[in-house]
XYZ file of C-alpha atoms in Angstrom:
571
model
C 0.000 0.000 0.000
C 1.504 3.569 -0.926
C 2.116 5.886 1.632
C 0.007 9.352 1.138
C 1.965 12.492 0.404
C 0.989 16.552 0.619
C -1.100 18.222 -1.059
C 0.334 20.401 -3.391
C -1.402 23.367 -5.283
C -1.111 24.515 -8.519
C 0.727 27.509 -9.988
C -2.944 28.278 -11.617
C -4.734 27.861 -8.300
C -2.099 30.324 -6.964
C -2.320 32.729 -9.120
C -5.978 32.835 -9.025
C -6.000 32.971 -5.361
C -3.933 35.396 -5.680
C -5.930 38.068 -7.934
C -7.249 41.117 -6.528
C -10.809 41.136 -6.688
C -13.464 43.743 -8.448
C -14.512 46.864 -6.763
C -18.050 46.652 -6.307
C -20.334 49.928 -7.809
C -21.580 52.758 -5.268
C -24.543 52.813 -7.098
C -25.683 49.813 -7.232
C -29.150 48.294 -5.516
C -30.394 45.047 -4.109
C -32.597 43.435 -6.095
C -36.791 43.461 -4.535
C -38.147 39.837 -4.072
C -41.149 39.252 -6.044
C -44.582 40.338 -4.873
C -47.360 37.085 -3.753
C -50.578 36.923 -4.413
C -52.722 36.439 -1.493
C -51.865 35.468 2.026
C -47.921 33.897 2.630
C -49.606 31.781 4.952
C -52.831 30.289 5.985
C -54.312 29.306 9.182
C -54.987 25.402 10.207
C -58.580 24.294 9.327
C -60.309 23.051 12.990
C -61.293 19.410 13.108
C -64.903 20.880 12.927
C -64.765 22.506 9.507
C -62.349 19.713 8.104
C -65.552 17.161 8.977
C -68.577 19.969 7.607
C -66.174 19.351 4.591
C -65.951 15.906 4.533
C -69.280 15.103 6.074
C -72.740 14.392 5.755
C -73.226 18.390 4.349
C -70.731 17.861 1.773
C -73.074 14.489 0.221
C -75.624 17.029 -0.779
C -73.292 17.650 -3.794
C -74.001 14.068 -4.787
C -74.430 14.048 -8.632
C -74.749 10.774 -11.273
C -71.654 9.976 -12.515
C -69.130 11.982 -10.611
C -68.982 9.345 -6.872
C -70.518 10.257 -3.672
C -69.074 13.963 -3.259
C -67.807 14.737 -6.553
C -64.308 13.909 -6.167
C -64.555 10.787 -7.629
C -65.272 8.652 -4.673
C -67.660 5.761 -5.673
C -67.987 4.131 -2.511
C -67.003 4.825 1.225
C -66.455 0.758 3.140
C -65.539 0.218 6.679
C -63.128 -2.775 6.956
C -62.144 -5.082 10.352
C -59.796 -6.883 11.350
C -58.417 -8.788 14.636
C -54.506 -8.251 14.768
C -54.323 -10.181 18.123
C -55.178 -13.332 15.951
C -54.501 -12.250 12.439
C -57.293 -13.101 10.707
C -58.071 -11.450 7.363
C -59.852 -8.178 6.888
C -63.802 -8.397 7.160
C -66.007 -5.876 5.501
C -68.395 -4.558 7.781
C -70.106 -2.182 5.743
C -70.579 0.199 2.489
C -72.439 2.784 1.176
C -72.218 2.942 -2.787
C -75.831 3.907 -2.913
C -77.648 8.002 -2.994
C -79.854 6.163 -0.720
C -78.089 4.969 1.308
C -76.420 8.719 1.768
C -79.681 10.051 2.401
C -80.608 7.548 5.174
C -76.940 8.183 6.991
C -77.584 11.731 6.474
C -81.225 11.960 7.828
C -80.046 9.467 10.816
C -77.476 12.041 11.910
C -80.392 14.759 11.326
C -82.525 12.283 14.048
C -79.832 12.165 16.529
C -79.442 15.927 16.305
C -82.697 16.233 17.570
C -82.947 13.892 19.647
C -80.366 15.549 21.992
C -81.753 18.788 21.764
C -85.691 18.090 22.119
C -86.268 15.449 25.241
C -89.883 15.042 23.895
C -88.552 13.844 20.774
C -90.024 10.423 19.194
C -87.037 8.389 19.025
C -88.491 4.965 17.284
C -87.632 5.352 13.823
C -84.060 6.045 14.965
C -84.070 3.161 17.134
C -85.396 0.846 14.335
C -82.309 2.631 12.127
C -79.880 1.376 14.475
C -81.191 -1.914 15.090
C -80.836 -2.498 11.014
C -77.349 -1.157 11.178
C -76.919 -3.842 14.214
C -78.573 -6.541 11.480
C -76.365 -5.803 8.722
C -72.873 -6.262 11.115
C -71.474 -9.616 10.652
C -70.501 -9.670 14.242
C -74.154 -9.987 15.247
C -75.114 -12.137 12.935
C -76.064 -15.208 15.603
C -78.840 -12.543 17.271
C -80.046 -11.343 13.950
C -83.562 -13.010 14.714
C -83.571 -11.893 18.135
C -82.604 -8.338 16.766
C -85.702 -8.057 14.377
C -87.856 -9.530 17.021
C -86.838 -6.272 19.129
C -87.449 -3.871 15.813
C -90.747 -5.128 15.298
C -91.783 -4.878 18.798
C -90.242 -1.055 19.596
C -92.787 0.968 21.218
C -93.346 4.245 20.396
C -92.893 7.172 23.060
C -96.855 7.696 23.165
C -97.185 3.774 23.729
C -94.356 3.961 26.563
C -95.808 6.898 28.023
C -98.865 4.984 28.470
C -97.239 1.907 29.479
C -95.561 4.607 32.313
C -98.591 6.029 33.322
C -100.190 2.610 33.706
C -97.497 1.735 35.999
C -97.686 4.413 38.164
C -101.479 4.411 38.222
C -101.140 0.996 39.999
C -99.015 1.804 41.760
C -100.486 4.260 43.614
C -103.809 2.170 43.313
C -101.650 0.063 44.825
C -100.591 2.091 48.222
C -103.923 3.553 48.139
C -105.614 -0.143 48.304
C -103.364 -0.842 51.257
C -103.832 2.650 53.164
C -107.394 1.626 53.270
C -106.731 -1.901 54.141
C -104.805 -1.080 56.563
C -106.970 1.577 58.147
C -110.057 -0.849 57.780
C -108.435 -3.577 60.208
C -106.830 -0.226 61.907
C -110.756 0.473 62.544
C -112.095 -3.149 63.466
C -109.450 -3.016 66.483
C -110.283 0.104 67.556
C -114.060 -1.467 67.762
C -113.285 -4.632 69.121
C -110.772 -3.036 72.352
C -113.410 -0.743 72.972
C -116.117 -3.161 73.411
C -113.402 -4.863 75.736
C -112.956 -1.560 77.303
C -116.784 -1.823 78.213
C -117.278 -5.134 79.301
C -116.614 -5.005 83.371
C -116.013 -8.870 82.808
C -112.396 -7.614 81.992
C -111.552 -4.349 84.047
C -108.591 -5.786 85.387
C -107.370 -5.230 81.401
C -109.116 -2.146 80.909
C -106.040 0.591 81.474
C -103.788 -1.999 78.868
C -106.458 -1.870 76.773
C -107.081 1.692 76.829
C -103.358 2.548 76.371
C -103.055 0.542 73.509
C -106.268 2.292 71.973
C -104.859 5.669 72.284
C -101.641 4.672 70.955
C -102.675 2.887 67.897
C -103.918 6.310 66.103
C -100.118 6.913 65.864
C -99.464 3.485 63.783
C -100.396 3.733 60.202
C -100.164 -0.363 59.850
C -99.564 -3.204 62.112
C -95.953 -4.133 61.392
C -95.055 -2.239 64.096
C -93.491 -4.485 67.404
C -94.715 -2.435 69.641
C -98.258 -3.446 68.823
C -97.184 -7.411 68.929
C -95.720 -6.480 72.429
C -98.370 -4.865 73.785
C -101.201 -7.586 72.950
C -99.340 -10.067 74.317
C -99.084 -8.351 77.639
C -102.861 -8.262 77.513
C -102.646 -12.196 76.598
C -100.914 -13.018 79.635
C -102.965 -10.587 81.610
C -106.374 -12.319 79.979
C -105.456 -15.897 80.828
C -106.340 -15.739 84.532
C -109.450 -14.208 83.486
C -111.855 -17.069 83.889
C -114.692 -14.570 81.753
C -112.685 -14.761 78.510
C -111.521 -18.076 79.130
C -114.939 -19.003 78.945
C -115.452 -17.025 75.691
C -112.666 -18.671 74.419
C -113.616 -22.051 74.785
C -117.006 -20.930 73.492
C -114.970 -19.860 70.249
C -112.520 -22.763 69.630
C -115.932 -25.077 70.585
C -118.626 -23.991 68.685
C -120.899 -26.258 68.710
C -121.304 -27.066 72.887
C -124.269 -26.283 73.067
C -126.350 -26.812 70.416
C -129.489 -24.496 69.447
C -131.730 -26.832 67.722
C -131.537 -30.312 67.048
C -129.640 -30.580 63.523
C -126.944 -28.862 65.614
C -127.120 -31.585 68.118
C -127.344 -34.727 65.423
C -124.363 -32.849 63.576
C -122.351 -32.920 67.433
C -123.385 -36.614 67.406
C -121.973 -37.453 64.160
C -118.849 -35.494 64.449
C -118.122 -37.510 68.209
C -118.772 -40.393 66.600
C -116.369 -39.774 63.895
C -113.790 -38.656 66.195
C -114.095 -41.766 68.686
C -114.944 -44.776 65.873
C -113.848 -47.402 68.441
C -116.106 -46.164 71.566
C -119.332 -45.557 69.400
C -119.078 -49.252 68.404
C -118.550 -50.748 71.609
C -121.117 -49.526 72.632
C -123.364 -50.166 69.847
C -122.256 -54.095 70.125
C -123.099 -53.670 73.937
C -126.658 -52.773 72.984
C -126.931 -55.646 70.620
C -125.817 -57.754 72.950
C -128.000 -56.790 75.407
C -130.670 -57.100 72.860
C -130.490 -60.514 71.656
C -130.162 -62.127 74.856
C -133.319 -61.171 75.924
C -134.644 -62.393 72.802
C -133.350 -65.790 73.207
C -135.023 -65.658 76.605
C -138.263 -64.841 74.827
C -140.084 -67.698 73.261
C -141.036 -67.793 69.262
C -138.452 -64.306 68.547
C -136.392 -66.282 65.900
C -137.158 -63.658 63.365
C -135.727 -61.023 66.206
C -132.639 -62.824 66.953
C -131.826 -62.894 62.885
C -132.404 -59.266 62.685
C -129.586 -58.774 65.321
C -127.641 -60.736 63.647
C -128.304 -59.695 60.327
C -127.861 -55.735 62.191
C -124.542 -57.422 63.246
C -123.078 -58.075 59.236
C -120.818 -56.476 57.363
C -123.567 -56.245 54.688
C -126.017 -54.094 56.962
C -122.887 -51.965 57.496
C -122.193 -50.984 54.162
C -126.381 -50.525 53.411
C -126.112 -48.274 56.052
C -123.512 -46.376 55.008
C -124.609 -46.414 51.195
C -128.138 -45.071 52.383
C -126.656 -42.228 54.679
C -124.229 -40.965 51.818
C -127.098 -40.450 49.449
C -129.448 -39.103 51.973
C -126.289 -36.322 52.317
C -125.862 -35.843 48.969
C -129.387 -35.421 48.502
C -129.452 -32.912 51.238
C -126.827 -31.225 49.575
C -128.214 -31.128 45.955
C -131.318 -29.661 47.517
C -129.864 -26.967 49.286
C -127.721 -25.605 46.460
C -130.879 -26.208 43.376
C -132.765 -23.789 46.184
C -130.089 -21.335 46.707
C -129.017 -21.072 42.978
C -132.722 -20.921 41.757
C -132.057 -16.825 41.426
C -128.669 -16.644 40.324
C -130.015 -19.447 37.338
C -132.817 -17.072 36.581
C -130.439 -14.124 36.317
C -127.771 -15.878 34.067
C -130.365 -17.174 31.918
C -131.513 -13.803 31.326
C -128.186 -12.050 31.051
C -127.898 -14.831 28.186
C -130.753 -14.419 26.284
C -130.126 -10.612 25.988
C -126.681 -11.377 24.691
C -127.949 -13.301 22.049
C -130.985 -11.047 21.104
C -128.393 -8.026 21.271
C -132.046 -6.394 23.103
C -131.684 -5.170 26.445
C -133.726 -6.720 29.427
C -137.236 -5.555 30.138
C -137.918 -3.814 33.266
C -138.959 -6.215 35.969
C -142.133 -3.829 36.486
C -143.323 -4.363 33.405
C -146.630 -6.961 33.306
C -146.617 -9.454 30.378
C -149.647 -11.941 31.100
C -148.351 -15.084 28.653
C -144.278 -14.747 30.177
C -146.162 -15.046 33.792
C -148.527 -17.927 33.034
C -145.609 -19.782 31.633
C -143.227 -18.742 34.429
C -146.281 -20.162 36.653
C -145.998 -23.356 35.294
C -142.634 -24.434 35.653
C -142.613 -22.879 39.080
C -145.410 -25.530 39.565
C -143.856 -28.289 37.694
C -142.860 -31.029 40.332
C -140.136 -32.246 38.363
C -138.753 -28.049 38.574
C -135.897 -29.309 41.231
C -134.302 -32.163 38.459
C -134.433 -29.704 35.691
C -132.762 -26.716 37.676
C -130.240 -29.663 38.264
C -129.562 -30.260 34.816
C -129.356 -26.554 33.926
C -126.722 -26.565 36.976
C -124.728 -29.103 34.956
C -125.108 -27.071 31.661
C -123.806 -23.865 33.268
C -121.175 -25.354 35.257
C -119.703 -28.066 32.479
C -116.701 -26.051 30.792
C -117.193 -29.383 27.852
C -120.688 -28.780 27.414
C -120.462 -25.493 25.201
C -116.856 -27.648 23.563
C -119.163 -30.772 22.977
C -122.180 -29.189 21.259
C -120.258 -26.572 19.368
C -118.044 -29.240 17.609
C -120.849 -31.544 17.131
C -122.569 -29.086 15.457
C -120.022 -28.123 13.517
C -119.008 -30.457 10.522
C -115.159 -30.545 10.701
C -113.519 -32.774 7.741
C -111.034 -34.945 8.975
C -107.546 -34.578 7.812
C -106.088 -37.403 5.844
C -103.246 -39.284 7.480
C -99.872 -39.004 6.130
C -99.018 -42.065 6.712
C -101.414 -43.443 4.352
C -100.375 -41.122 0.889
C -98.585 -42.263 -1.597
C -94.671 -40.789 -1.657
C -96.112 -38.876 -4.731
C -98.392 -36.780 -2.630
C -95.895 -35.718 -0.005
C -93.382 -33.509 0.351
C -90.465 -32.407 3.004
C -91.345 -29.803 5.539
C -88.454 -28.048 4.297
C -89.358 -27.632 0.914
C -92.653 -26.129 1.984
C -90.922 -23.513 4.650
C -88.416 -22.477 1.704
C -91.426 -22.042 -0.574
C -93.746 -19.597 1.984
C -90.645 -17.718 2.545
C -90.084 -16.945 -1.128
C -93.867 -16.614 -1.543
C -94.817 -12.829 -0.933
C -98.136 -13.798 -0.075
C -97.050 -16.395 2.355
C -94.729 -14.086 4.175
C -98.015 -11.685 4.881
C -99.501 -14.480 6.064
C -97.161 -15.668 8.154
C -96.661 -12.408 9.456
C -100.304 -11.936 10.695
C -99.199 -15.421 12.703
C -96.573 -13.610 14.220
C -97.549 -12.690 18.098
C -95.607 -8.918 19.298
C -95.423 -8.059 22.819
C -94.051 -5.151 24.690
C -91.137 -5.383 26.159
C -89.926 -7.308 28.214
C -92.524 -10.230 27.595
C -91.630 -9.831 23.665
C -88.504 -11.728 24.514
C -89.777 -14.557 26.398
C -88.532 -17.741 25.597
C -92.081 -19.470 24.997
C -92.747 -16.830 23.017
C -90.226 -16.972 20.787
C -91.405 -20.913 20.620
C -94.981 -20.375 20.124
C -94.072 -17.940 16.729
C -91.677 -20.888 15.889
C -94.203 -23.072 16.144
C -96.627 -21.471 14.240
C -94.891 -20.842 11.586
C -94.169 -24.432 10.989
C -97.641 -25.092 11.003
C -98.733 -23.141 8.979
C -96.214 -25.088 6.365
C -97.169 -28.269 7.402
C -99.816 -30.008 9.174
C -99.170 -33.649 10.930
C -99.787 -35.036 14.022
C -95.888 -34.226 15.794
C -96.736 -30.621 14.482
C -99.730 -30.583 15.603
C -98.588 -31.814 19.411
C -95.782 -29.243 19.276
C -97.599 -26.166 18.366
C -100.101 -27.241 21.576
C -96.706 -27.789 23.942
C -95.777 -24.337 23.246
C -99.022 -22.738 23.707
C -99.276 -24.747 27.007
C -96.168 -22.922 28.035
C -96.787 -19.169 26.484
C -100.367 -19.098 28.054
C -99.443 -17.855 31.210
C -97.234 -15.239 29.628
C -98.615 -11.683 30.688
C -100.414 -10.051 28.020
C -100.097 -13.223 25.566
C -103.564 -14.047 25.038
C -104.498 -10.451 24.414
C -101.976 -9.799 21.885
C -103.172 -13.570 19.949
C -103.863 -12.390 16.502
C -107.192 -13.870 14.805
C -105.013 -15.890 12.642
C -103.153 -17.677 15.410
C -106.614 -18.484 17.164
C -107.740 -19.860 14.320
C -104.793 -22.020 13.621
C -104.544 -23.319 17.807
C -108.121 -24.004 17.414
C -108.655 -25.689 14.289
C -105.461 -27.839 14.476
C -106.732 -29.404 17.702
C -110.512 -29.885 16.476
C -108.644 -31.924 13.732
C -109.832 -35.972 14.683
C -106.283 -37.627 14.464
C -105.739 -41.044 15.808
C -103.259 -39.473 18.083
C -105.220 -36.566 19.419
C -106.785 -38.362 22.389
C -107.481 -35.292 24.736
C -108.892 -33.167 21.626
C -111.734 -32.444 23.905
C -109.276 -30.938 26.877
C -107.439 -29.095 24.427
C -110.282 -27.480 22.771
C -111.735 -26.319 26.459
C -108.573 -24.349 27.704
C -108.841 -22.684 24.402
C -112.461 -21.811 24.649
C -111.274 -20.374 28.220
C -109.182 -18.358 27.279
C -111.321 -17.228 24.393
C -113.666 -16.382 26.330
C -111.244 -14.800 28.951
C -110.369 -11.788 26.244
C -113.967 -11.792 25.388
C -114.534 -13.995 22.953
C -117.318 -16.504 22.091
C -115.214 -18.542 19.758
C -112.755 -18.752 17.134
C -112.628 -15.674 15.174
C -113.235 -17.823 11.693
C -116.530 -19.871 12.474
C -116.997 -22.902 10.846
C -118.478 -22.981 7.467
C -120.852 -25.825 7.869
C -123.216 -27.515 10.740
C -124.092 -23.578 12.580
C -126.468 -21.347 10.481
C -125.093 -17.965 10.198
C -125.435 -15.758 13.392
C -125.743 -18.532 15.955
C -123.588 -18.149 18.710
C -122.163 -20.569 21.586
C -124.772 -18.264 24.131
C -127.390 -19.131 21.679
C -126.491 -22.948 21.719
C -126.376 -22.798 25.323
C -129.559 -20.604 25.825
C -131.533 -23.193 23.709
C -130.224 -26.128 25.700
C -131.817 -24.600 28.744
C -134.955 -23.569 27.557
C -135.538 -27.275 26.129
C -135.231 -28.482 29.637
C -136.965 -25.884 31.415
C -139.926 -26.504 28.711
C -140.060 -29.933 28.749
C -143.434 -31.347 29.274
C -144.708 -27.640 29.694
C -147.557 -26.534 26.744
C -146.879 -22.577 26.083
């Protein structure tokens, strides 16, 4: 490697180095810069006029051809991803549409005045947001559960209500229990100051009186002051032989007996309570009895009678022939003391189905009291108010007749087509739900509650389960859709909200005779229940064939009773 050496200059680089240089002018002038037009500078846009620019005021500019703004934008997409596990990027959403501008632009318009106006009606924003929430892959498990809430979103005049109901119960509520309370508040007060005047109990009258004075200060009876204080005045009773006596007259009721069905009724209760001593002495009697008949001559025909009294069998006829005497005795007593409340039912009925009102009980009508005469003197009066009891009181009756009287056609079995005839359930869901007709139908299935019953789990089964039979009809359907009925029944505010379409489906698919539909007569009298519960007489479609137009289930039942009542009567 050569070693470096100096630097030497050239004679040219001397010389020139070496030069004086030029003197400059005294009259020469610096140059002016050029002039700018405008500002040198501008301030920094603020992050609210960068977004005016770039916002929802600049899409009014939207024209055909030219993107969403006029800068040549065609769409505007909002992409995710998940670095932590490095999974691709997911599109979550894009607008590409003037529409869909316009909607972003008129929900930011809604929000706007939402937070300035408190009485603002919020639900169309809220239904907005829940259809943003639909069209987010990440909540694409709860879509259903996500429409069920859009569909049911109250209004703000439908919560107000639902509000001002709840408060309107509430202090029904507390005023129900103020006067419930001051009611039993009252009988106390009554019943320590006819204590107070009985000299029976003196030596408990200054208790008595001190807890009279002091119970205006209690507004209920929670208090422990009250519990203490009556059972110092317990303790203070008990060597009171007075209201021991009263007492014992309470907890005994029947010791002495005013006439003598009070004292049989003492009998018969003693000798239920002590079985073993009332038949002692009974055999004692017997006893006694057939010796002295073997000591008569020519009583053979008395001695078999005590022995025959003796049997098992004379037990049981005895027993048999006091039951029915009781039940008798009972049947009477109730025909007598429902005789008016019959007469008033059966007229609240026939006005219901003449749609006329009642006519005054003033009123005279010669031919309505001859006739009322005679089956007041009929002697068979107390069987037929029986029967009419039975009518009025047997939920099946009103079932029975109605779907005897109506002709329902059996469904044919599926078991018993040909493979040509049937078809997959699927296949007939994917049809209705590419059928625009079927989805209106199936939406008038569709049961919508207010929150929070609209998310109920039975509910959400019972629209399930309508929905599949309204595809399909077989006997597993059939048992399903009554299961889930069973369980949304009880559901507050179910049976109200039941559209027609879903009665008539629940009742129709369990009039239906199927070889498996054994309790088709249970099934069809909860449903008349609760029919009639939300004031109903019936299904809202009424069969077709076996009623004549206008004839109600009041109608059927109001006939029923007037056959009995008439029977063997001329008018």
């Amino acid at each position: 490697m050569a070693l470096p050496r100096a630097y030497i200059p050239s004679i040219a680089v001397l010389r020139a180095l070496s030069r004086p240089t030029a003197s400059k002018c005294p009259f020469a002038r610096p140059l002016l810069t050029q002039s700018l037009r405008g500002k040198a500078s501008k301030a920094s846009k603020t992050r609210a006029e960068e977004f005016s620019e770039e916002g929802p005021e600049s899409w009014s500019k939207l024209r055909k051809g030219k993107g969403l703004n006029g800068s040549g934008i065609s769409a505007i997409e909002w992409w995710e991803q998940d670095l932590d596990r490095q999974t691709p990027e997911r599109l979550i959403t894009r607008i590409d549409q003037p529409w869909q501008v316009r909607r972003l632009r008129k929900m930011n318009e809604m929000m706007d005045k939402r937070d300035s106006d408190p009485k603002y009606d919020d639900t169309e924003l809220g239904k907005m947001q829940i259809e943003d929430l639909m069209d987010d892959p990440n909540f694409a498990d709860i879509r259903d559960r996500l429409e069920e809430i859009k569909n049911s979103l109250p209004t703000k005049a439908e919560r107000d209500k639902v509000e001002k109901d709840m408060d309107d119960a509430l202090k029904q509520a507390e005023a129900d229990e103020a006067d419930f309370n001051a009611m039993i508040l009252t009988n106390f007060h009554e019943c320590f100051q006819g204590m107070i005047d009985d000299p029976e109990l003196a030596d408990a009258k200054e208790d008595l009186m001190d807890l009279q004075s002091r119970m205006t200060e209690w507004r209920d009876l929670e208090n422990p002051e009250f519990y203490d204080a009556i059972e110092r005045i317990g303790i203070k009773l008990e060597s009171n032989p007075a209201w021991q006596e009263r007492v014992r007259k309470i907890e005994d009721p029947l010791e002495e007996p005013k006439d003598e069905d009070a004292r049989e009724m003492k009998e018969l209760l003693a000798m239920a309570e002590n079985p073993e001593e009332s038949e002692a002495g009974l055999d004692n009697f017997l006893d006694q009895l057939r010796t002295l008949a073997s000591a008569l001559p020519g009583e053979r025909s008395l001695k078999e009678e005590i022995e025959y009294i003796r049997s098992p069998a004379y037990q049981a006829e005895l027993d048999a022939e006091l039951q029915s005497q009781i039940d008798n005795m009972t049947e009477e007593t109730e025909l007598e003391d429902t005789f008016t409340e019959l007469h008033r039912r059966v007229t609240k009925l026939q006005s219901a189905v003449t749609n006329a009102p009642v006519e005054d009980e003033d009123k005279y009508d010669p031919r309505a009291e001859a006739l009322k005469e005679k089956i007041l003197d009929d002697p068979r009066l107390m069987d037929k108010l029986k029967v009419i009891t039975d009518i009025l009181k047997d939920p099946d009756f009103h079932n029975t007749d109605f779907v005897t009287l109506t002709t329902l056609k059996s469904a044919p079995d599926p078991s018993a087509l040909p493979p040509s005839e049937l078809t997959t359930l699927g296949h007939q869901m994917k049809v209705a739900e590419n059928d625009p007709e079927h989805i209106a139908a199936m939406r008038r299935l569709k049961v919508n509650l207010l929150p929070p019953f609209n998310v109920h789990p039975a509910v959400r089964s019972l629209n399930q389960a309508l929905k599949i039979a309204y595809c399909g009809a077989t006997d597993d359907i059939r048992r399903i859709l009554w299961r889930t009925y069973a369980k949304a029944r009880t559901v507050p505010t179910l049976l109200q909200s039941l559209p027609d379409d879903a009665w008539d489906i629940l009742w129709y698919s369990q009039a239906v005779v199927w070889k498996g539909n054994q309790n088709r007569k249970n099934h069809l009298a909860v449903l008349l229940r609760d029919l009639h519960s939300v004031g109903r007489a019936g299904p809202p479609t009424m069969p077709e064939a076996g009623i004549e137009s206008g004839v109600s289930l009041q109608a059927l039942r109001l006939q029923k009773i007037r056959e009995v009542l008439l029977e063997g009567i001329e008018e």
